């Protein structure tokens, strides 16, 4: 463990924003985390920033004037199994997609629809990552996290974490209080295939798949995502920049009169979740570029950095989009990406 000064975070965030960390330290074990928490106690308590895979963050200032803690805890361990499931502990610094591939290799079912999501395992419960009809909350048994003020590790069952659409207690009541160290997953022995979302079934047919398997679903999801979403290694981005907003059924019905092609899905509580990508495209932003900040040409929900955009340029573009969607449809978009 070594404290470094004035480190550029450009290669540590998928938007590729150049931002300087005043203090920067990597921890690779629970002991190192405890050591940091004790030695830098005051600065951590005052102000700190936990960096995982850096795939859901937009840095808007040139410098982060606090300590940045980079979580590189590693390890995947099969803890136990019962008749239905395997219980697997995964350290927070593991790469999410590599973990999904390990599941496919071992026949652990449940996360195949979440293939190719960028970022690390530790961030997955914070925003309840989701895609193609599956959310991480469906497979989380518990989460282990270090409480910074109390200096101890605690374990929480999924039920305690207030999971919701792209949301959890770590984003609200417990914000900045914990450092997630481990996620324990409950993965099925017999897969429960979900192929009706986002044209997975059509993709499987194109691939000529006769017998369903978690590997086939993972491959189909990888093909769909690669065709629509920009690869952060080539074009800076953080996946969906906005959440899909939910509105009242009566408001949706009104909009539908004016825009018959509007896309909405009924939530369990009867409200309607609107495809924000459709709204943004309809408002004319898809493929828009101003300097190096842009709205992706294949998926309007994704904002991109073509090279040297600053975080505040991307943020300004997001403001303009929010304003324009509000004006055109009366809907207020919320950012999904964390702004720092
Ligand atoms: N659409 C458009 N124009 C666009 C983008 C989308 O008309 O530019 C339409 C599509 O044709 C489709 C609908 O909107 O009918 C939904 O699009 P898509 O299936 O691409 O999914 P999404 O709602 O835009 C969500 C998640 C993604 C996840 C996909 C697949 C959110 C904020 N985003 O996107 O998650 O991969 O579903 O399940 O919920 C992420 O969170 O970073 C992310 C990429």
mmCIF file of C-alpha atoms and ligand atoms in Angstrom:
data_model
loop_
_atom_site.group_PDB
_atom_site.id
_atom_site.type_symbol
_atom_site.label_atom_id
_atom_site.label_comp_id
_atom_site.label_asym_id
_atom_site.label_seq_id
_atom_site.Cartn_x
_atom_site.Cartn_y
_atom_site.Cartn_z
ATOM 1 C CA UNK A 1 0.000 0.000 0.000
ATOM 2 C CA UNK A 2 1.478 3.289 -1.073
ATOM 3 C CA UNK A 3 0.079 6.801 -1.033
ATOM 4 C CA UNK A 4 0.639 8.596 -4.339
ATOM 5 C CA UNK A 5 0.190 12.310 -5.034
ATOM 6 C CA UNK A 6 -1.385 14.059 -8.039
ATOM 7 C CA UNK A 7 -2.277 10.967 -10.059
ATOM 8 C CA UNK A 8 -4.237 11.294 -13.323
ATOM 9 C CA UNK A 9 -7.434 9.239 -13.237
ATOM 10 C CA UNK A 10 -7.833 9.258 -17.054
ATOM 11 C CA UNK A 11 -7.107 5.548 -17.405
ATOM 12 C CA UNK A 12 -9.200 4.698 -14.327
ATOM 13 C CA UNK A 13 -12.557 5.948 -15.660
ATOM 14 C CA UNK A 14 -14.360 4.580 -18.713
ATOM 15 C CA UNK A 15 -15.314 8.105 -19.887
ATOM 16 C CA UNK A 16 -11.574 8.763 -20.227
ATOM 17 C CA UNK A 17 -11.816 12.111 -18.427
ATOM 18 C CA UNK A 18 -8.533 13.619 -17.333
ATOM 19 C CA UNK A 19 -8.863 14.463 -13.666
ATOM 20 C CA UNK A 20 -6.164 14.614 -11.013
ATOM 21 C CA UNK A 21 -6.456 12.868 -7.642
ATOM 22 C CA UNK A 22 -4.723 14.843 -4.885
ATOM 23 C CA UNK A 23 -4.047 11.616 -2.984
ATOM 24 C CA UNK A 24 -4.364 8.118 -4.425
ATOM 25 C CA UNK A 25 -3.989 4.748 -2.790
ATOM 26 C CA UNK A 26 -4.717 1.188 -3.937
ATOM 27 C CA UNK A 27 -5.829 -1.524 -1.515
ATOM 28 C CA UNK A 28 -5.619 -5.204 -2.425
ATOM 29 C CA UNK A 29 -6.656 -6.888 0.833
ATOM 30 C CA UNK A 30 -9.044 -6.303 3.721
ATOM 31 C CA UNK A 31 -6.010 -5.721 5.929
ATOM 32 C CA UNK A 32 -4.714 -2.992 3.640
ATOM 33 C CA UNK A 33 -8.146 -1.378 3.702
ATOM 34 C CA UNK A 34 -8.150 -1.383 7.510
ATOM 35 C CA UNK A 35 -4.598 -0.009 7.527
ATOM 36 C CA UNK A 36 -5.611 2.867 5.219
ATOM 37 C CA UNK A 37 -8.729 3.626 7.213
ATOM 38 C CA UNK A 38 -6.637 3.857 10.367
ATOM 39 C CA UNK A 39 -3.685 5.801 9.010
ATOM 40 C CA UNK A 40 -5.658 8.324 6.956
ATOM 41 C CA UNK A 41 -8.621 8.254 9.263
ATOM 42 C CA UNK A 42 -9.341 11.943 9.342
ATOM 43 C CA UNK A 43 -9.060 12.667 5.655
ATOM 44 C CA UNK A 44 -11.147 9.579 4.847
ATOM 45 C CA UNK A 45 -13.858 10.602 7.216
ATOM 46 C CA UNK A 46 -13.848 14.194 5.998
ATOM 47 C CA UNK A 47 -13.860 13.377 2.373
ATOM 48 C CA UNK A 48 -12.873 10.409 0.267
ATOM 49 C CA UNK A 49 -13.735 8.832 -3.062
ATOM 50 C CA UNK A 50 -13.938 5.078 -3.651
ATOM 51 C CA UNK A 51 -12.949 4.056 -7.149
ATOM 52 C CA UNK A 52 -13.896 0.641 -8.509
ATOM 53 C CA UNK A 53 -13.927 0.016 -12.247
ATOM 54 C CA UNK A 54 -14.678 3.715 -12.895
ATOM 55 C CA UNK A 55 -17.405 2.769 -15.377
ATOM 56 C CA UNK A 56 -20.337 4.708 -13.926
ATOM 57 C CA UNK A 57 -18.747 8.016 -13.029
ATOM 58 C CA UNK A 58 -18.320 11.403 -14.690
ATOM 59 C CA UNK A 59 -15.596 13.600 -13.210
ATOM 60 C CA UNK A 60 -16.583 17.228 -13.781
ATOM 61 C CA UNK A 61 -13.695 18.979 -12.053
ATOM 62 C CA UNK A 62 -10.034 19.048 -13.003
ATOM 63 C CA UNK A 63 -8.918 17.906 -9.569
ATOM 64 C CA UNK A 64 -10.334 15.717 -6.826
ATOM 65 C CA UNK A 65 -9.259 17.413 -3.643
ATOM 66 C CA UNK A 66 -9.442 14.380 -1.372
ATOM 67 C CA UNK A 67 -8.128 10.862 -1.061
ATOM 68 C CA UNK A 68 -9.100 8.409 -3.820
ATOM 69 C CA UNK A 69 -9.178 4.784 -2.675
ATOM 70 C CA UNK A 70 -8.858 2.276 -5.496
ATOM 71 C CA UNK A 71 -10.509 -1.037 -4.665
ATOM 72 C CA UNK A 72 -8.479 -3.955 -6.069
ATOM 73 C CA UNK A 73 -9.721 -6.725 -3.764
ATOM 74 C CA UNK A 74 -9.549 -10.000 -5.726
ATOM 75 C CA UNK A 75 -10.819 -13.556 -5.475
ATOM 76 C CA UNK A 76 -13.776 -15.757 -6.414
ATOM 77 C CA UNK A 77 -14.649 -18.545 -4.001
ATOM 78 C CA UNK A 78 -17.354 -21.214 -4.018
ATOM 79 C CA UNK A 79 -18.528 -21.137 -0.404
ATOM 80 C CA UNK A 80 -21.164 -23.874 -0.342
ATOM 81 C CA UNK A 81 -24.015 -25.368 -2.293
ATOM 82 C CA UNK A 82 -27.449 -26.811 -1.666
ATOM 83 C CA UNK A 83 -29.837 -28.696 -3.939
ATOM 84 C CA UNK A 84 -30.776 -25.625 -5.932
ATOM 85 C CA UNK A 85 -27.881 -23.213 -5.799
ATOM 86 C CA UNK A 86 -24.187 -22.433 -5.518
ATOM 87 C CA UNK A 87 -23.165 -19.682 -3.101
ATOM 88 C CA UNK A 88 -20.171 -17.807 -4.471
ATOM 89 C CA UNK A 89 -18.209 -15.036 -2.751
ATOM 90 C CA UNK A 90 -16.643 -12.497 -5.087
ATOM 91 C CA UNK A 91 -14.235 -9.784 -3.975
ATOM 92 C CA UNK A 92 -15.315 -6.258 -4.925
ATOM 93 C CA UNK A 93 -12.342 -5.494 -7.195
ATOM 94 C CA UNK A 94 -13.042 -8.402 -9.571
ATOM 95 C CA UNK A 95 -14.032 -7.353 -13.093
ATOM 96 C CA UNK A 96 -17.772 -7.938 -13.570
ATOM 97 C CA UNK A 97 -17.622 -9.545 -17.020
ATOM 98 C CA UNK A 98 -14.718 -11.839 -16.045
ATOM 99 C CA UNK A 99 -16.873 -13.011 -13.152
ATOM 100 C CA UNK A 100 -19.785 -13.692 -15.555
ATOM 101 C CA UNK A 101 -17.415 -15.752 -17.740
ATOM 102 C CA UNK A 102 -16.300 -17.738 -14.667
ATOM 103 C CA UNK A 103 -19.976 -18.471 -13.947
ATOM 104 C CA UNK A 104 -20.516 -19.707 -17.501
ATOM 105 C CA UNK A 105 -17.418 -21.956 -17.283
ATOM 106 C CA UNK A 106 -18.662 -23.469 -14.012
ATOM 107 C CA UNK A 107 -22.341 -23.795 -14.962
ATOM 108 C CA UNK A 108 -23.439 -21.243 -12.337
ATOM 109 C CA UNK A 109 -26.648 -19.768 -13.761
ATOM 110 C CA UNK A 110 -28.283 -16.386 -13.205
ATOM 111 C CA UNK A 111 -25.908 -13.703 -14.477
ATOM 112 C CA UNK A 112 -25.628 -14.693 -18.164
ATOM 113 C CA UNK A 113 -28.028 -11.870 -19.212
ATOM 114 C CA UNK A 114 -25.658 -9.426 -17.503
ATOM 115 C CA UNK A 115 -22.716 -10.250 -19.781
ATOM 116 C CA UNK A 116 -20.355 -7.497 -20.937
ATOM 117 C CA UNK A 117 -21.500 -4.892 -18.419
ATOM 118 C CA UNK A 118 -18.403 -2.810 -17.696
ATOM 119 C CA UNK A 119 -17.141 -2.212 -14.178
ATOM 120 C CA UNK A 120 -16.299 -4.183 -11.089
ATOM 121 C CA UNK A 121 -18.305 -6.516 -8.868
ATOM 122 C CA UNK A 122 -18.197 -4.109 -5.914
ATOM 123 C CA UNK A 123 -20.193 -1.469 -7.770
ATOM 124 C CA UNK A 124 -22.876 -3.898 -8.949
ATOM 125 C CA UNK A 125 -25.069 -3.759 -5.809
ATOM 126 C CA UNK A 126 -24.725 0.026 -5.410
ATOM 127 C CA UNK A 127 -26.771 0.772 -8.515
ATOM 128 C CA UNK A 128 -28.421 -2.662 -8.819
ATOM 129 C CA UNK A 129 -27.032 -3.197 -12.316
ATOM 130 C CA UNK A 130 -29.470 -4.680 -14.779
ATOM 131 C CA UNK A 131 -29.986 -5.681 -18.381
ATOM 132 C CA UNK A 132 -32.221 -7.907 -20.516
ATOM 133 C CA UNK A 133 -34.775 -8.677 -17.828
ATOM 134 C CA UNK A 134 -32.340 -9.451 -14.986
ATOM 135 C CA UNK A 135 -31.171 -7.274 -12.112
ATOM 136 C CA UNK A 136 -28.327 -8.087 -9.788
ATOM 137 C CA UNK A 137 -30.706 -8.073 -6.812
ATOM 138 C CA UNK A 138 -32.198 -11.304 -8.217
ATOM 139 C CA UNK A 139 -28.970 -13.200 -7.499
ATOM 140 C CA UNK A 140 -27.455 -11.420 -4.482
ATOM 141 C CA UNK A 141 -27.507 -13.384 -1.246
ATOM 142 C CA UNK A 142 -25.598 -10.839 0.836
ATOM 143 C CA UNK A 143 -23.047 -8.032 0.698
ATOM 144 C CA UNK A 144 -20.029 -7.526 2.956
ATOM 145 C CA UNK A 145 -18.890 -3.937 3.469
ATOM 146 C CA UNK A 146 -16.471 -2.000 5.651
ATOM 147 C CA UNK A 147 -18.052 0.721 7.752
ATOM 148 C CA UNK A 148 -15.598 3.606 7.630
ATOM 149 C CA UNK A 149 -16.617 5.387 10.822
ATOM 150 C CA UNK A 150 -17.065 2.269 12.967
ATOM 151 C CA UNK A 151 -13.986 0.587 11.403
ATOM 152 C CA UNK A 152 -15.573 -2.841 11.048
ATOM 153 C CA UNK A 153 -16.824 -5.223 8.366
ATOM 154 C CA UNK A 154 -20.561 -5.899 8.317
ATOM 155 C CA UNK A 155 -22.670 -8.298 6.274
ATOM 156 C CA UNK A 156 -26.130 -7.405 4.957
ATOM 157 C CA UNK A 157 -28.750 -9.658 3.412
ATOM 158 C CA UNK A 158 -30.206 -8.531 0.075
ATOM 159 C CA UNK A 159 -33.481 -7.662 1.832
ATOM 160 C CA UNK A 160 -31.697 -5.023 3.941
ATOM 161 C CA UNK A 161 -30.332 -3.134 0.944
ATOM 162 C CA UNK A 162 -33.517 -1.457 -0.422
ATOM 163 C CA UNK A 163 -32.855 -2.532 -3.991
ATOM 164 C CA UNK A 164 -34.839 -0.714 -6.657
ATOM 165 C CA UNK A 165 -34.365 0.206 -10.332
ATOM 166 C CA UNK A 166 -30.683 1.324 -10.528
ATOM 167 C CA UNK A 167 -30.834 2.078 -6.817
ATOM 168 C CA UNK A 168 -29.904 0.722 -3.375
ATOM 169 C CA UNK A 169 -29.357 1.963 0.163
ATOM 170 C CA UNK A 170 -25.671 2.541 -0.738
ATOM 171 C CA UNK A 171 -26.828 5.382 -3.029
ATOM 172 C CA UNK A 172 -29.165 6.915 -0.480
ATOM 173 C CA UNK A 173 -29.121 6.530 3.311
ATOM 174 C CA UNK A 174 -25.697 4.879 3.502
ATOM 175 C CA UNK A 175 -23.999 6.971 0.803
ATOM 176 C CA UNK A 176 -20.219 7.213 1.345
ATOM 177 C CA UNK A 177 -20.418 5.354 4.654
ATOM 178 C CA UNK A 178 -19.301 1.915 3.442
ATOM 179 C CA UNK A 179 -16.672 0.378 1.237
ATOM 180 C CA UNK A 180 -18.055 -2.785 -0.352
ATOM 181 C CA UNK A 181 -15.551 -5.588 0.036
ATOM 182 C CA UNK A 182 -17.400 -8.713 -1.104
ATOM 183 C CA UNK A 183 -20.634 -9.792 -2.771
ATOM 184 C CA UNK A 184 -22.093 -13.251 -2.141
ATOM 185 C CA UNK A 185 -24.132 -14.545 -5.057
ATOM 186 C CA UNK A 186 -26.749 -17.281 -5.127
ATOM 187 C CA UNK A 187 -26.438 -18.923 -8.538
ATOM 188 C CA UNK A 188 -28.824 -21.561 -9.823
ATOM 189 C CA UNK A 189 -27.956 -25.146 -10.651
ATOM 190 C CA UNK A 190 -30.884 -25.350 -13.075
ATOM 191 C CA UNK A 191 -30.992 -22.244 -15.287
ATOM 192 C CA UNK A 192 -34.120 -20.138 -15.557
ATOM 193 C CA UNK A 193 -33.616 -18.847 -19.087
ATOM 194 C CA UNK A 194 -34.846 -15.324 -19.811
ATOM 195 C CA UNK A 195 -34.783 -14.657 -23.528
ATOM 196 C CA UNK A 196 -37.789 -12.490 -24.286
ATOM 197 C CA UNK A 197 -36.106 -9.153 -23.454
ATOM 198 C CA UNK A 198 -34.272 -6.939 -25.919
ATOM 199 C CA UNK A 199 -34.511 -9.454 -28.772
ATOM 200 C CA UNK A 200 -32.284 -12.137 -27.213
ATOM 201 C CA UNK A 201 -34.586 -14.749 -28.759
ATOM 202 C CA UNK A 202 -34.174 -13.214 -32.232
ATOM 203 C CA UNK A 203 -30.387 -13.096 -31.779
ATOM 204 C CA UNK A 204 -30.314 -16.779 -30.703
ATOM 205 C CA UNK A 205 -32.237 -17.657 -33.831
ATOM 206 C CA UNK A 206 -29.780 -15.702 -35.989
ATOM 207 C CA UNK A 207 -26.961 -17.621 -34.303
ATOM 208 C CA UNK A 208 -28.686 -20.915 -35.210
ATOM 209 C CA UNK A 209 -28.898 -22.039 -31.567
ATOM 210 C CA UNK A 210 -31.076 -25.156 -31.206
ATOM 211 C CA UNK A 211 -30.446 -25.972 -27.534
ATOM 212 C CA UNK A 212 -30.545 -23.177 -24.984
ATOM 213 C CA UNK A 213 -27.651 -22.815 -22.552
ATOM 214 C CA UNK A 214 -26.281 -20.063 -20.347
ATOM 215 C CA UNK A 215 -23.307 -19.825 -22.711
ATOM 216 C CA UNK A 216 -25.586 -19.293 -25.724
ATOM 217 C CA UNK A 217 -27.491 -16.539 -23.897
ATOM 218 C CA UNK A 218 -24.267 -14.875 -22.819
ATOM 219 C CA UNK A 219 -22.984 -14.984 -26.418
ATOM 220 C CA UNK A 220 -26.261 -13.502 -27.703
ATOM 221 C CA UNK A 221 -26.142 -10.671 -25.150
ATOM 222 C CA UNK A 222 -22.507 -9.961 -26.046
ATOM 223 C CA UNK A 223 -23.464 -9.734 -29.740
ATOM 224 C CA UNK A 224 -26.424 -7.404 -29.040
ATOM 225 C CA UNK A 225 -24.469 -5.133 -26.696
ATOM 226 C CA UNK A 226 -21.469 -4.964 -29.032
ATOM 227 C CA UNK A 227 -23.700 -3.923 -31.929
ATOM 228 C CA UNK A 228 -25.338 -1.042 -30.028
ATOM 229 C CA UNK A 229 -23.060 0.102 -27.246
ATOM 230 C CA UNK A 230 -19.687 1.760 -27.785
ATOM 231 C CA UNK A 231 -16.674 -0.113 -26.426
ATOM 232 C CA UNK A 232 -15.226 2.134 -23.663
ATOM 233 C CA UNK A 233 -11.716 1.025 -24.675
ATOM 234 C CA UNK A 234 -12.313 2.801 -28.011
ATOM 235 C CA UNK A 235 -14.846 5.565 -27.228
ATOM 236 C CA UNK A 236 -15.167 6.936 -23.702
ATOM 237 C CA UNK A 237 -18.591 6.331 -22.147
ATOM 238 C CA UNK A 238 -20.333 5.071 -19.027
ATOM 239 C CA UNK A 239 -23.186 3.039 -20.535
ATOM 240 C CA UNK A 240 -26.658 4.507 -20.111
ATOM 241 C CA UNK A 241 -26.172 8.088 -18.980
ATOM 242 C CA UNK A 242 -29.832 8.528 -17.960
ATOM 243 C CA UNK A 243 -32.366 6.274 -16.244
ATOM 244 C CA UNK A 244 -35.525 5.243 -18.039
ATOM 245 C CA UNK A 245 -38.118 7.508 -16.366
ATOM 246 C CA UNK A 246 -41.424 6.231 -15.015
ATOM 247 C CA UNK A 247 -44.601 8.263 -15.490
ATOM 248 C CA UNK A 248 -48.289 7.871 -14.605
ATOM 249 C CA UNK A 249 -50.400 5.742 -16.932
ATOM 250 C CA UNK A 250 -52.704 8.713 -17.683
ATOM 251 C CA UNK A 251 -49.730 10.888 -18.696
ATOM 252 C CA UNK A 252 -48.450 8.080 -20.897
ATOM 253 C CA UNK A 253 -51.866 7.757 -22.574
ATOM 254 C CA UNK A 254 -51.796 11.501 -23.323
ATOM 255 C CA UNK A 255 -48.302 11.298 -24.825
ATOM 256 C CA UNK A 256 -49.338 8.268 -26.865
ATOM 257 C CA UNK A 257 -51.994 10.369 -28.632
ATOM 258 C CA UNK A 258 -49.345 12.841 -29.743
ATOM 259 C CA UNK A 259 -46.546 10.264 -30.271
ATOM 260 C CA UNK A 260 -48.157 6.917 -31.163
ATOM 261 C CA UNK A 261 -44.734 5.233 -31.522
ATOM 262 C CA UNK A 262 -43.548 6.130 -27.991
ATOM 263 C CA UNK A 263 -42.064 3.093 -26.182
ATOM 264 C CA UNK A 264 -43.224 2.262 -22.640
ATOM 265 C CA UNK A 265 -43.335 -0.798 -20.394
ATOM 266 C CA UNK A 266 -45.834 -1.282 -17.560
ATOM 267 C CA UNK A 267 -44.250 -1.410 -14.081
ATOM 268 C CA UNK A 268 -45.601 -3.661 -11.307
ATOM 269 C CA UNK A 269 -47.313 -0.629 -9.698
ATOM 270 C CA UNK A 270 -49.117 0.306 -12.932
ATOM 271 C CA UNK A 271 -46.888 3.280 -13.844
ATOM 272 C CA UNK A 272 -45.144 3.239 -17.216
ATOM 273 C CA UNK A 273 -41.377 3.110 -17.737
ATOM 274 C CA UNK A 274 -40.473 5.066 -20.859
ATOM 275 C CA UNK A 275 -37.491 4.215 -23.081
ATOM 276 C CA UNK A 276 -35.411 7.367 -22.572
ATOM 277 C CA UNK A 277 -33.328 6.413 -25.622
ATOM 278 C CA UNK A 278 -36.452 6.797 -27.744
ATOM 279 C CA UNK A 279 -37.250 10.245 -26.258
ATOM 280 C CA UNK A 280 -33.697 11.467 -26.844
ATOM 281 C CA UNK A 281 -33.645 10.138 -30.394
ATOM 282 C CA UNK A 282 -37.064 11.650 -31.141
ATOM 283 C CA UNK A 283 -35.820 15.024 -29.845
ATOM 284 C CA UNK A 284 -33.039 14.836 -32.431
ATOM 285 C CA UNK A 285 -29.996 14.242 -30.236
ATOM 286 C CA UNK A 286 -28.920 10.825 -31.491
ATOM 287 C CA UNK A 287 -25.529 11.165 -33.193
ATOM 288 C CA UNK A 288 -25.185 14.814 -32.040
ATOM 289 C CA UNK A 289 -21.597 15.948 -31.447
ATOM 290 C CA UNK A 290 -20.192 19.172 -30.055
ATOM 291 C CA UNK A 291 -16.391 19.167 -29.865
ATOM 292 C CA UNK A 292 -15.525 15.770 -28.414
ATOM 293 C CA UNK A 293 -18.737 15.375 -26.405
ATOM 294 C CA UNK A 294 -21.557 13.500 -28.095
ATOM 295 C CA UNK A 295 -24.697 11.431 -28.007
ATOM 296 C CA UNK A 296 -23.988 7.970 -29.416
ATOM 297 C CA UNK A 297 -25.241 7.249 -32.939
ATOM 298 C CA UNK A 298 -26.517 3.724 -32.164
ATOM 299 C CA UNK A 299 -27.980 4.205 -28.663
ATOM 300 C CA UNK A 300 -29.087 7.712 -27.700
ATOM 301 C CA UNK A 301 -29.062 6.905 -23.974
ATOM 302 C CA UNK A 302 -25.260 6.772 -24.051
ATOM 303 C CA UNK A 303 -23.177 9.962 -23.990
ATOM 304 C CA UNK A 304 -19.661 9.659 -25.321
ATOM 305 C CA UNK A 305 -16.254 11.260 -25.154
ATOM 306 C CA UNK A 306 -14.634 11.066 -28.593
ATOM 307 C CA UNK A 307 -11.217 11.848 -27.117
ATOM 308 C CA UNK A 308 -10.566 15.037 -25.251
ATOM 309 C CA UNK A 309 -13.931 16.182 -23.927
ATOM 310 C CA UNK A 310 -13.860 17.482 -20.377
ATOM 311 C CA UNK A 311 -16.284 16.181 -17.786
ATOM 312 C CA UNK A 312 -18.005 19.543 -17.678
ATOM 313 C CA UNK A 313 -18.544 19.493 -21.474
ATOM 314 C CA UNK A 314 -20.259 16.096 -21.178
ATOM 315 C CA UNK A 315 -22.244 17.404 -18.205
ATOM 316 C CA UNK A 316 -23.332 20.499 -20.161
ATOM 317 C CA UNK A 317 -24.515 18.294 -23.008
ATOM 318 C CA UNK A 318 -26.534 16.231 -20.509
ATOM 319 C CA UNK A 319 -28.114 19.461 -19.180
ATOM 320 C CA UNK A 320 -29.143 20.460 -22.697
ATOM 321 C CA UNK A 321 -30.674 17.035 -23.324
ATOM 322 C CA UNK A 322 -32.582 17.091 -20.017
ATOM 323 C CA UNK A 323 -33.926 20.550 -20.826
ATOM 324 C CA UNK A 324 -34.946 19.608 -24.333
ATOM 325 C CA UNK A 325 -36.742 16.398 -23.237
ATOM 326 C CA UNK A 326 -38.555 18.342 -20.547
ATOM 327 C CA UNK A 327 -39.670 20.951 -23.040
ATOM 328 C CA UNK A 328 -40.781 18.459 -25.668
ATOM 329 C CA UNK A 329 -42.394 15.718 -23.552
ATOM 330 C CA UNK A 330 -42.797 17.233 -20.060
ATOM 331 C CA UNK A 331 -40.608 14.446 -18.654
ATOM 332 C CA UNK A 332 -37.645 15.129 -16.378
ATOM 333 C CA UNK A 333 -34.754 12.769 -17.097
ATOM 334 C CA UNK A 334 -32.542 11.704 -14.204
ATOM 335 C CA UNK A 335 -28.879 10.882 -14.630
ATOM 336 C CA UNK A 336 -27.898 7.280 -13.984
ATOM 337 C CA UNK A 337 -24.176 8.031 -13.979
ATOM 338 C CA UNK A 338 -22.662 9.409 -10.767
ATOM 339 C CA UNK A 339 -21.356 12.958 -11.063
ATOM 340 C CA UNK A 340 -18.327 13.956 -9.046
HETATM 341 N N1 LIG B 1 -34.458 3.099 -28.388
HETATM 342 C C1 LIG B 1 -34.617 4.051 -29.361
HETATM 343 N N2 LIG B 1 -33.561 4.865 -29.648
HETATM 344 C C2 LIG B 1 -32.365 4.758 -29.019
HETATM 345 C C3 LIG B 1 -32.212 3.792 -27.997
HETATM 346 C C4 LIG B 1 -33.285 2.969 -27.702
HETATM 347 O O1 LIG B 1 -35.676 4.167 -29.971
HETATM 348 O O2 LIG B 1 -31.451 5.522 -29.336
HETATM 349 C C5 LIG B 1 -35.556 2.173 -28.112
HETATM 350 C C6 LIG B 1 -35.194 0.774 -28.582
HETATM 351 O O3 LIG B 1 -35.513 0.571 -29.928
HETATM 352 C C7 LIG B 1 -36.009 -0.104 -27.665
HETATM 353 C C8 LIG B 1 -36.099 0.702 -26.394
HETATM 354 O O4 LIG B 1 -35.770 2.047 -26.723
HETATM 355 O O5 LIG B 1 -37.293 -0.316 -28.179
HETATM 356 C C9 LIG B 1 -35.177 0.188 -25.299
HETATM 357 O O6 LIG B 1 -33.853 0.200 -25.793
HETATM 358 P P1 LIG B 1 -32.731 -0.850 -25.294
HETATM 359 O O7 LIG B 1 -33.247 -2.251 -25.406
HETATM 360 O O8 LIG B 1 -31.480 -0.533 -26.038
HETATM 361 O O9 LIG B 1 -32.606 -0.598 -23.752
HETATM 362 P P2 LIG B 1 -32.585 0.738 -22.885
HETATM 363 O O10 LIG B 1 -33.882 0.827 -22.168
HETATM 364 O O11 LIG B 1 -32.189 1.894 -23.725
HETATM 365 C C10 LIG B 1 -31.736 -0.465 -20.753
HETATM 366 C C11 LIG B 1 -30.635 -0.309 -19.750
HETATM 367 C C12 LIG B 1 -29.323 -0.811 -20.327
HETATM 368 C C13 LIG B 1 -29.480 -2.277 -20.707
HETATM 369 C C14 LIG B 1 -30.628 -2.389 -21.716
HETATM 370 C C15 LIG B 1 -30.946 -3.831 -22.096
HETATM 371 C C16 LIG B 1 -31.237 1.599 -18.365
HETATM 372 C C17 LIG B 1 -30.945 3.021 -18.013
HETATM 373 N N3 LIG B 1 -30.502 1.083 -19.355
HETATM 374 O O12 LIG B 1 -31.437 0.402 -21.844
HETATM 375 O O13 LIG B 1 -28.343 -0.727 -19.302
HETATM 376 O O14 LIG B 1 -28.291 -2.792 -21.278
HETATM 377 O O15 LIG B 1 -31.834 -1.829 -21.148
HETATM 378 O O16 LIG B 1 -31.645 -4.446 -21.085
HETATM 379 O O17 LIG B 1 -32.102 0.983 -17.749
HETATM 380 C C18 LIG B 1 -26.666 0.693 -18.392
HETATM 381 O O18 LIG B 1 -27.365 0.748 -17.384
HETATM 382 O O19 LIG B 1 -25.562 1.284 -18.481
HETATM 383 C C19 LIG B 1 -27.153 -0.063 -19.543
HETATM 384 C C20 LIG B 1 -26.510 -0.075 -20.711
#
